[in-house]
mmCIF file of C-alpha atoms in Angstrom:
data_model
loop_
_atom_site.group_PDB
_atom_site.id
_atom_site.type_symbol
_atom_site.label_atom_id
_atom_site.label_comp_id
_atom_site.label_asym_id
_atom_site.label_seq_id
_atom_site.Cartn_x
_atom_site.Cartn_y
_atom_site.Cartn_z
ATOM 1 C CA UNK A 1 141.090 0.004 114.599
ATOM 2 C CA UNK A 2 138.980 3.136 114.553
ATOM 3 C CA UNK A 3 135.524 3.555 116.000
ATOM 4 C CA UNK A 4 133.478 4.414 112.941
ATOM 5 C CA UNK A 5 130.133 6.205 112.904
ATOM 6 C CA UNK A 6 128.106 6.556 109.702
ATOM 7 C CA UNK A 7 127.624 10.143 108.559
ATOM 8 C CA UNK A 8 124.388 11.878 109.508
ATOM 9 C CA UNK A 9 123.422 11.786 105.833
ATOM 10 C CA UNK A 10 123.560 8.014 105.741
ATOM 11 C CA UNK A 11 121.645 7.809 109.036
ATOM 12 C CA UNK A 12 118.946 9.948 107.449
ATOM 13 C CA UNK A 13 118.848 7.630 104.454
ATOM 14 C CA UNK A 14 118.484 4.666 106.815
ATOM 15 C CA UNK A 15 115.566 6.390 108.509
ATOM 16 C CA UNK A 16 113.871 7.004 105.171
ATOM 17 C CA UNK A 17 114.496 3.419 104.150
ATOM 18 C CA UNK A 18 112.651 2.045 107.155
ATOM 19 C CA UNK A 19 109.523 3.971 106.180
ATOM 20 C CA UNK A 20 106.413 2.587 104.544
ATOM 21 C CA UNK A 21 107.543 3.821 101.128
ATOM 22 C CA UNK A 22 109.629 0.670 100.686
ATOM 23 C CA UNK A 23 106.793 -1.714 101.279
ATOM 24 C CA UNK A 24 108.693 -5.006 101.544
ATOM 25 C CA UNK A 25 111.948 -6.669 102.536
ATOM 26 C CA UNK A 26 114.547 -7.503 99.900
ATOM 27 C CA UNK A 27 115.951 -11.010 99.840
ATOM 28 C CA UNK A 28 119.607 -11.152 100.823
ATOM 29 C CA UNK A 29 122.008 -12.726 98.349
ATOM 30 C CA UNK A 30 124.089 -15.684 99.486
ATOM 31 C CA UNK A 31 127.205 -13.489 99.429
ATOM 32 C CA UNK A 32 125.439 -11.070 101.789
ATOM 33 C CA UNK A 33 124.379 -13.913 104.096
ATOM 34 C CA UNK A 34 127.998 -15.062 104.251
ATOM 35 C CA UNK A 35 129.197 -11.545 105.077
ATOM 36 C CA UNK A 36 126.664 -11.365 107.914
ATOM 37 C CA UNK A 37 127.490 -14.748 109.459
ATOM 38 C CA UNK A 38 131.092 -15.649 108.626
ATOM 39 C CA UNK A 39 132.474 -14.335 111.924
ATOM 40 C CA UNK A 40 130.314 -16.837 113.826
ATOM 41 C CA UNK A 41 131.316 -19.822 111.677
ATOM 42 C CA UNK A 42 133.688 -22.574 112.856
ATOM 43 C CA UNK A 43 136.941 -22.874 110.901
ATOM 44 C CA UNK A 44 135.643 -25.555 108.515
ATOM 45 C CA UNK A 45 132.567 -23.582 107.583
ATOM 46 C CA UNK A 46 134.677 -20.452 107.072
ATOM 47 C CA UNK A 47 136.813 -22.421 104.609
ATOM 48 C CA UNK A 48 133.624 -23.410 102.779
ATOM 49 C CA UNK A 49 132.505 -19.767 102.762
ATOM 50 C CA UNK A 50 135.837 -18.513 101.416
ATOM 51 C CA UNK A 51 135.873 -21.233 98.744
ATOM 52 C CA UNK A 52 132.383 -20.266 97.602
ATOM 53 C CA UNK A 53 133.159 -16.538 97.446
ATOM 54 C CA UNK A 54 136.391 -17.226 95.564
ATOM 55 C CA UNK A 55 134.508 -19.328 92.987
ATOM 56 C CA UNK A 56 131.124 -17.614 93.126
ATOM 57 C CA UNK A 57 128.619 -19.011 92.382
ATOM 58 C CA UNK A 58 129.778 -21.995 90.332
ATOM 59 C CA UNK A 59 131.382 -24.110 93.075
ATOM 60 C CA UNK A 60 128.057 -24.100 94.916
ATOM 61 C CA UNK A 61 126.333 -25.571 91.875
ATOM 62 C CA UNK A 62 128.500 -28.692 92.057
ATOM 63 C CA UNK A 63 127.712 -31.714 94.209
ATOM 64 C CA UNK A 64 128.277 -31.663 97.948
ATOM 65 C CA UNK A 65 131.229 -34.010 97.476
ATOM 66 C CA UNK A 66 132.854 -31.759 94.853
ATOM 67 C CA UNK A 67 132.270 -28.637 96.964
ATOM 68 C CA UNK A 68 133.737 -30.308 100.058
ATOM 69 C CA UNK A 69 136.785 -31.519 98.136
ATOM 70 C CA UNK A 70 137.441 -28.016 96.744
ATOM 71 C CA UNK A 71 137.121 -26.501 100.231
ATOM 72 C CA UNK A 72 139.175 -29.219 101.918
ATOM 73 C CA UNK A 73 136.416 -30.017 104.413
ATOM 74 C CA UNK A 74 133.964 -32.865 104.952
ATOM 75 C CA UNK A 75 130.572 -33.157 103.257
ATOM 76 C CA UNK A 76 128.738 -32.735 106.604
ATOM 77 C CA UNK A 77 130.616 -29.442 107.079
ATOM 78 C CA UNK A 78 129.242 -28.204 103.748
ATOM 79 C CA UNK A 79 125.721 -29.149 104.813
ATOM 80 C CA UNK A 80 126.159 -27.366 108.162
ATOM 81 C CA UNK A 81 127.447 -24.310 106.295
ATOM 82 C CA UNK A 82 124.380 -24.315 104.053
ATOM 83 C CA UNK A 83 122.093 -24.699 107.070
ATOM 84 C CA UNK A 84 123.826 -21.795 108.829
ATOM 85 C CA UNK A 85 122.946 -19.609 105.848
ATOM 86 C CA UNK A 86 119.293 -20.441 106.462
ATOM 87 C CA UNK A 87 118.595 -23.095 103.819
ATOM 88 C CA UNK A 88 116.621 -26.231 104.616
ATOM 89 C CA UNK A 89 118.753 -28.429 102.371
ATOM 90 C CA UNK A 90 121.415 -28.393 99.648
ATOM 91 C CA UNK A 91 118.971 -28.357 96.675
ATOM 92 C CA UNK A 92 117.301 -25.228 98.114
ATOM 93 C CA UNK A 93 120.734 -23.588 98.414
ATOM 94 C CA UNK A 94 121.554 -24.505 94.804
ATOM 95 C CA UNK A 95 118.208 -23.200 93.569
ATOM 96 C CA UNK A 96 118.981 -19.808 95.148
ATOM 97 C CA UNK A 97 122.414 -19.801 93.494
ATOM 98 C CA UNK A 98 120.849 -20.613 90.116
ATOM 99 C CA UNK A 99 118.459 -17.674 90.496
ATOM 100 C CA UNK A 100 121.402 -15.408 91.307
ATOM 101 C CA UNK A 101 123.363 -16.686 88.313
ATOM 102 C CA UNK A 102 120.413 -15.924 86.024
ATOM 103 C CA UNK A 103 120.189 -12.391 87.455
ATOM 104 C CA UNK A 104 123.953 -11.957 87.147
ATOM 105 C CA UNK A 105 123.892 -12.719 83.422
ATOM 106 C CA UNK A 106 120.931 -10.485 82.565
ATOM 107 C CA UNK A 107 121.516 -7.798 79.979
ATOM 108 C CA UNK A 108 119.667 -4.460 80.118
ATOM 109 C CA UNK A 109 117.566 -5.613 77.157
ATOM 110 C CA UNK A 110 116.295 -8.574 79.203
ATOM 111 C CA UNK A 111 114.967 -6.385 82.015
ATOM 112 C CA UNK A 112 111.401 -5.197 81.396
ATOM 113 C CA UNK A 113 110.497 -1.565 81.774
ATOM 114 C CA UNK A 114 108.292 -0.906 84.829
ATOM 115 C CA UNK A 115 104.648 -0.363 83.923
ATOM 116 C CA UNK A 116 104.126 2.985 85.668
ATOM 117 C CA UNK A 117 102.763 6.275 84.465
ATOM 118 C CA UNK A 118 105.335 8.842 83.389
ATOM 119 C CA UNK A 119 104.258 11.147 86.212
ATOM 120 C CA UNK A 120 105.010 8.453 88.784
ATOM 121 C CA UNK A 121 108.337 7.155 87.506
ATOM 122 C CA UNK A 122 110.436 8.769 90.225
ATOM 123 C CA UNK A 123 108.699 7.137 93.200
ATOM 124 C CA UNK A 124 109.582 3.454 92.561
ATOM 125 C CA UNK A 125 113.111 4.385 91.513
ATOM 126 C CA UNK A 126 113.611 6.435 94.666
ATOM 127 C CA UNK A 127 112.198 3.668 96.852
ATOM 128 C CA UNK A 128 114.480 1.062 95.246
ATOM 129 C CA UNK A 129 117.529 3.318 95.536
ATOM 130 C CA UNK A 130 116.887 3.946 99.226
ATOM 131 C CA UNK A 131 116.389 0.223 99.777
ATOM 132 C CA UNK A 132 119.675 -0.450 97.970
ATOM 133 C CA UNK A 133 121.448 1.958 100.323
ATOM 134 C CA UNK A 134 119.909 0.400 103.410
ATOM 135 C CA UNK A 135 120.744 -3.162 102.340
ATOM 136 C CA UNK A 136 124.274 -2.291 101.227
ATOM 137 C CA UNK A 137 125.188 -0.729 104.562
ATOM 138 C CA UNK A 138 123.354 -3.418 106.533
ATOM 139 C CA UNK A 139 125.834 -5.968 105.146
ATOM 140 C CA UNK A 140 128.872 -3.660 105.367
ATOM 141 C CA UNK A 141 130.270 -3.687 108.887
ATOM 142 C CA UNK A 142 132.036 -0.861 110.724
ATOM 143 C CA UNK A 143 135.026 -3.181 111.034
ATOM 144 C CA UNK A 144 135.234 -3.695 107.274
ATOM 145 C CA UNK A 145 135.008 0.049 106.658
ATOM 146 C CA UNK A 146 137.761 0.629 109.238
ATOM 147 C CA UNK A 147 140.018 -2.102 107.788
ATOM 148 C CA UNK A 148 139.694 -0.793 104.233
ATOM 149 C CA UNK A 149 140.170 2.825 105.332
ATOM 150 C CA UNK A 150 143.331 1.878 107.225
ATOM 151 C CA UNK A 151 144.731 0.213 104.117
ATOM 152 C CA UNK A 152 143.857 3.184 101.893
ATOM 153 C CA UNK A 153 145.448 5.576 104.388
ATOM 154 C CA UNK A 154 148.784 3.742 104.203
ATOM 155 C CA UNK A 155 150.733 5.936 101.797
ATOM 156 C CA UNK A 156 153.916 3.829 101.762
ATOM 157 C CA UNK A 157 152.729 2.282 98.524
ATOM 158 C CA UNK A 158 150.836 3.549 95.487
ATOM 159 C CA UNK A 159 147.074 3.450 94.987
ATOM 160 C CA UNK A 160 145.447 2.739 91.634
ATOM 161 C CA UNK A 161 141.740 3.030 90.782
ATOM 162 C CA UNK A 162 139.867 1.756 87.732
ATOM 163 C CA UNK A 163 136.310 0.923 86.741
ATOM 164 C CA UNK A 164 134.225 -0.474 83.941
ATOM 165 C CA UNK A 165 132.164 1.155 81.220
ATOM 166 C CA UNK A 166 129.614 2.653 83.616
ATOM 167 C CA UNK A 167 131.508 2.503 86.920
ATOM 168 C CA UNK A 168 134.755 4.220 85.974
ATOM 169 C CA UNK A 169 133.293 7.658 86.871
ATOM 170 C CA UNK A 170 133.128 6.349 90.469
ATOM 171 C CA UNK A 171 136.816 5.411 90.308
ATOM 172 C CA UNK A 172 137.680 8.843 88.905
ATOM 173 C CA UNK A 173 135.613 10.625 91.584
ATOM 174 C CA UNK A 174 137.204 8.659 94.411
ATOM 175 C CA UNK A 175 140.719 9.124 93.003
ATOM 176 C CA UNK A 176 140.219 12.894 92.759
ATOM 177 C CA UNK A 177 139.432 13.078 96.483
ATOM 178 C CA UNK A 178 142.068 10.647 97.709
ATOM 179 C CA UNK A 179 144.798 12.339 95.658
ATOM 180 C CA UNK A 180 144.183 15.489 97.706
ATOM 181 C CA UNK A 181 144.658 13.834 101.096
ATOM 182 C CA UNK A 182 147.468 11.357 100.342
ATOM 183 C CA UNK A 183 150.247 11.003 97.744
ATOM 184 C CA UNK A 184 150.663 8.511 94.908
ATOM 185 C CA UNK A 185 147.025 8.064 93.867
ATOM 186 C CA UNK A 186 146.466 7.231 90.191
ATOM 187 C CA UNK A 187 143.268 6.808 88.184
ATOM 188 C CA UNK A 188 143.932 4.385 85.324
ATOM 189 C CA UNK A 189 142.530 5.895 82.140
ATOM 190 C CA UNK A 190 142.817 5.426 78.411
ATOM 191 C CA UNK A 191 143.266 2.223 76.475
ATOM 192 C CA UNK A 192 143.242 -1.075 78.357
ATOM 193 C CA UNK A 193 146.769 -1.758 77.125
ATOM 194 C CA UNK A 194 147.850 1.289 79.137
ATOM 195 C CA UNK A 195 146.459 -0.307 82.328
ATOM 196 C CA UNK A 196 148.529 -3.395 81.695
ATOM 197 C CA UNK A 197 151.633 -1.296 81.171
ATOM 198 C CA UNK A 198 151.191 0.070 84.721
ATOM 199 C CA UNK A 199 151.452 -3.460 86.122
ATOM 200 C CA UNK A 200 155.244 -3.237 85.896
ATOM 201 C CA UNK A 201 155.143 -0.619 88.656
ATOM 202 C CA UNK A 202 152.715 -2.505 90.926
ATOM 203 C CA UNK A 203 153.786 -4.642 93.870
ATOM 204 C CA UNK A 204 152.949 -5.904 97.341
ATOM 205 C CA UNK A 205 152.885 -2.466 98.957
ATOM 206 C CA UNK A 206 150.305 -1.137 96.498
ATOM 207 C CA UNK A 207 146.515 -1.194 96.509
ATOM 208 C CA UNK A 208 144.157 -1.438 93.530
ATOM 209 C CA UNK A 209 140.516 -0.345 93.790
ATOM 210 C CA UNK A 210 138.290 -1.836 91.077
ATOM 211 C CA UNK A 211 134.634 -1.030 90.352
ATOM 212 C CA UNK A 212 132.880 -3.808 88.417
ATOM 213 C CA UNK A 213 129.142 -4.582 88.282
ATOM 214 C CA UNK A 214 127.107 -6.838 86.002
ATOM 215 C CA UNK A 215 127.675 -7.501 83.141
ATOM 216 C CA UNK A 216 131.223 -7.886 84.347
ATOM 217 C CA UNK A 217 134.037 -6.550 82.198
ATOM 218 C CA UNK A 218 136.393 -9.279 81.066
ATOM 219 C CA UNK A 219 139.336 -6.914 80.658
ATOM 220 C CA UNK A 220 139.013 -5.870 84.316
ATOM 221 C CA UNK A 221 138.981 -9.511 85.419
ATOM 222 C CA UNK A 222 142.188 -10.226 83.494
ATOM 223 C CA UNK A 223 143.811 -7.063 84.844
ATOM 224 C CA UNK A 224 142.860 -7.968 88.424
ATOM 225 C CA UNK A 225 144.271 -11.459 88.016
ATOM 226 C CA UNK A 226 147.624 -10.108 86.810
ATOM 227 C CA UNK A 227 147.742 -7.562 89.641
ATOM 228 C CA UNK A 228 146.908 -10.292 92.153
ATOM 229 C CA UNK A 229 149.818 -12.386 90.887
ATOM 230 C CA UNK A 230 152.092 -9.450 91.660
ATOM 231 C CA UNK A 231 150.838 -9.343 95.234
ATOM 232 C CA UNK A 232 148.783 -6.156 94.864
ATOM 233 C CA UNK A 233 146.132 -5.604 97.575
ATOM 234 C CA UNK A 234 142.812 -5.500 95.679
ATOM 235 C CA UNK A 235 139.633 -3.837 96.953
ATOM 236 C CA UNK A 236 136.593 -4.708 94.829
ATOM 237 C CA UNK A 237 133.409 -2.642 94.595
ATOM 238 C CA UNK A 238 130.777 -4.851 92.978
ATOM 239 C CA UNK A 239 127.103 -5.828 93.136
ATOM 240 C CA UNK A 240 125.327 -8.428 95.266
ATOM 241 C CA UNK A 241 126.030 -11.174 92.716
ATOM 242 C CA UNK A 242 129.822 -10.628 92.895
ATOM 243 C CA UNK A 243 132.133 -9.930 89.994
ATOM 244 C CA UNK A 244 134.560 -12.788 89.207
ATOM 245 C CA UNK A 245 137.242 -10.402 90.500
ATOM 246 C CA UNK A 246 136.108 -11.402 94.012
ATOM 247 C CA UNK A 247 138.439 -14.404 93.841
ATOM 248 C CA UNK A 248 141.430 -12.058 93.676
ATOM 249 C CA UNK A 249 140.245 -9.394 96.124
ATOM 250 C CA UNK A 250 141.354 -8.893 99.732
ATOM 251 C CA UNK A 251 138.207 -6.860 100.424
ATOM 252 C CA UNK A 252 134.860 -7.128 98.626
ATOM 253 C CA UNK A 253 132.155 -4.464 98.927
ATOM 254 C CA UNK A 254 128.921 -5.846 97.494
ATOM 255 C CA UNK A 255 126.486 -3.007 96.903
ATOM 256 C CA UNK A 256 122.870 -3.324 95.833
ATOM 257 C CA UNK A 257 122.401 -2.093 92.254
ATOM 258 C CA UNK A 258 119.035 -3.359 90.963
ATOM 259 C CA UNK A 259 116.300 -0.756 90.408
ATOM 260 C CA UNK A 260 113.055 -0.759 88.350
ATOM 261 C CA UNK A 261 114.915 0.149 85.175
ATOM 262 C CA UNK A 262 116.800 -1.695 82.439
ATOM 263 C CA UNK A 263 119.926 -0.066 83.898
ATOM 264 C CA UNK A 264 121.596 -0.888 87.210
ATOM 265 C CA UNK A 265 122.182 1.920 89.700
ATOM 266 C CA UNK A 266 125.581 2.818 91.158
ATOM 267 C CA UNK A 267 124.076 5.101 93.825
ATOM 268 C CA UNK A 268 124.824 2.740 96.743
ATOM 269 C CA UNK A 269 128.429 2.242 95.642
ATOM 270 C CA UNK A 270 128.784 6.016 95.293
ATOM 271 C CA UNK A 271 127.724 6.499 98.936
ATOM 272 C CA UNK A 272 130.124 3.728 100.017
ATOM 273 C CA UNK A 273 132.908 5.528 98.139
ATOM 274 C CA UNK A 274 132.076 8.802 99.889
ATOM 275 C CA UNK A 275 131.936 7.021 103.251
ATOM 276 C CA UNK A 276 135.412 5.601 102.659
ATOM 277 C CA UNK A 277 136.763 8.974 101.552
ATOM 278 C CA UNK A 278 135.599 10.425 104.866
ATOM 279 C CA UNK A 279 136.994 7.489 106.848
ATOM 280 C CA UNK A 280 140.403 7.742 105.146
ATOM 281 C CA UNK A 281 140.507 11.485 105.798
ATOM 282 C CA UNK A 282 139.915 10.840 109.499
ATOM 283 C CA UNK A 283 142.507 8.071 109.537
ATOM 284 C CA UNK A 284 145.133 10.418 108.115
ATOM 285 C CA UNK A 285 144.196 13.150 110.584
ATOM 286 C CA UNK A 286 146.855 15.847 110.853
ATOM 287 C CA UNK A 287 148.707 14.516 107.803
ATOM 288 C CA UNK A 288 145.733 15.166 105.524
ATOM 289 C CA UNK A 289 145.223 18.609 107.095
ATOM 290 C CA UNK A 290 148.872 19.541 106.499
ATOM 291 C CA UNK A 291 148.722 18.249 102.924
ATOM 292 C CA UNK A 292 145.588 20.288 102.216
ATOM 293 C CA UNK A 293 147.206 23.419 103.685
ATOM 294 C CA UNK A 294 150.315 22.936 101.539
ATOM 295 C CA UNK A 295 148.153 22.489 98.440
ATOM 296 C CA UNK A 296 146.384 25.753 99.161
ATOM 297 C CA UNK A 297 149.740 27.549 99.469
ATOM 298 C CA UNK A 298 150.791 26.173 96.077
ATOM 299 C CA UNK A 299 147.675 27.382 94.272
#
């Protein structure tokens, strides 16, 4: 386990985010509340948490009895789990999940344009982006960063990266960096049938990084499921409402993406990707330095 310190850039962003420009506090999603509190939960409540994340959010919209049966715990354990997340009762918990489900299914056309003057358009977008960064890193622990970085630094297997319609540039950017500091890094491009053809080469020693935000890409979900069946270690980069791929992922990074625009923002996930690139480089240490030096000699 490494001792991880956020880059000075991210610290600066945090400082800006705590300023008056942001105005108010964003409401944490239930997935974020779980990430914050799961380490303090008894075993039964952790099983409830893992069951909810693996079937997010639909299992939480069922009755207490159905949720408890799916999690293999008692109904009182489900109610204690809900209370630990800060809800007064089960209906209040379900109401929050229903609101999240509605947000998850929104298309860009359903999101109204902000009513601001053209000259002032940048300010609310900047404020929301900074808030997204602050909230994303507030729910992303140093331990999780270290665990993911350690897995990405293990070059015994292959690493594959892929994203959706708007998030694949993040996968390509991250792959370009990681391919410099460790071997066997592949960005999956081209037709979706070509991704599936790569499954034959994937196994338990390999890791698959997937970027998927609302509206979630069905082809990515199917691809993740097939990779999961082959024992591939999946790291998911998604939004606060969680892509269905979460049920197959070993690690889930839920970044804030909503901004005052019909389009979601990937800025927070981009900074997470850069943070991980730096963490992996430090994990590899002398190996990455030697690899870089050899690359320079081959140019």
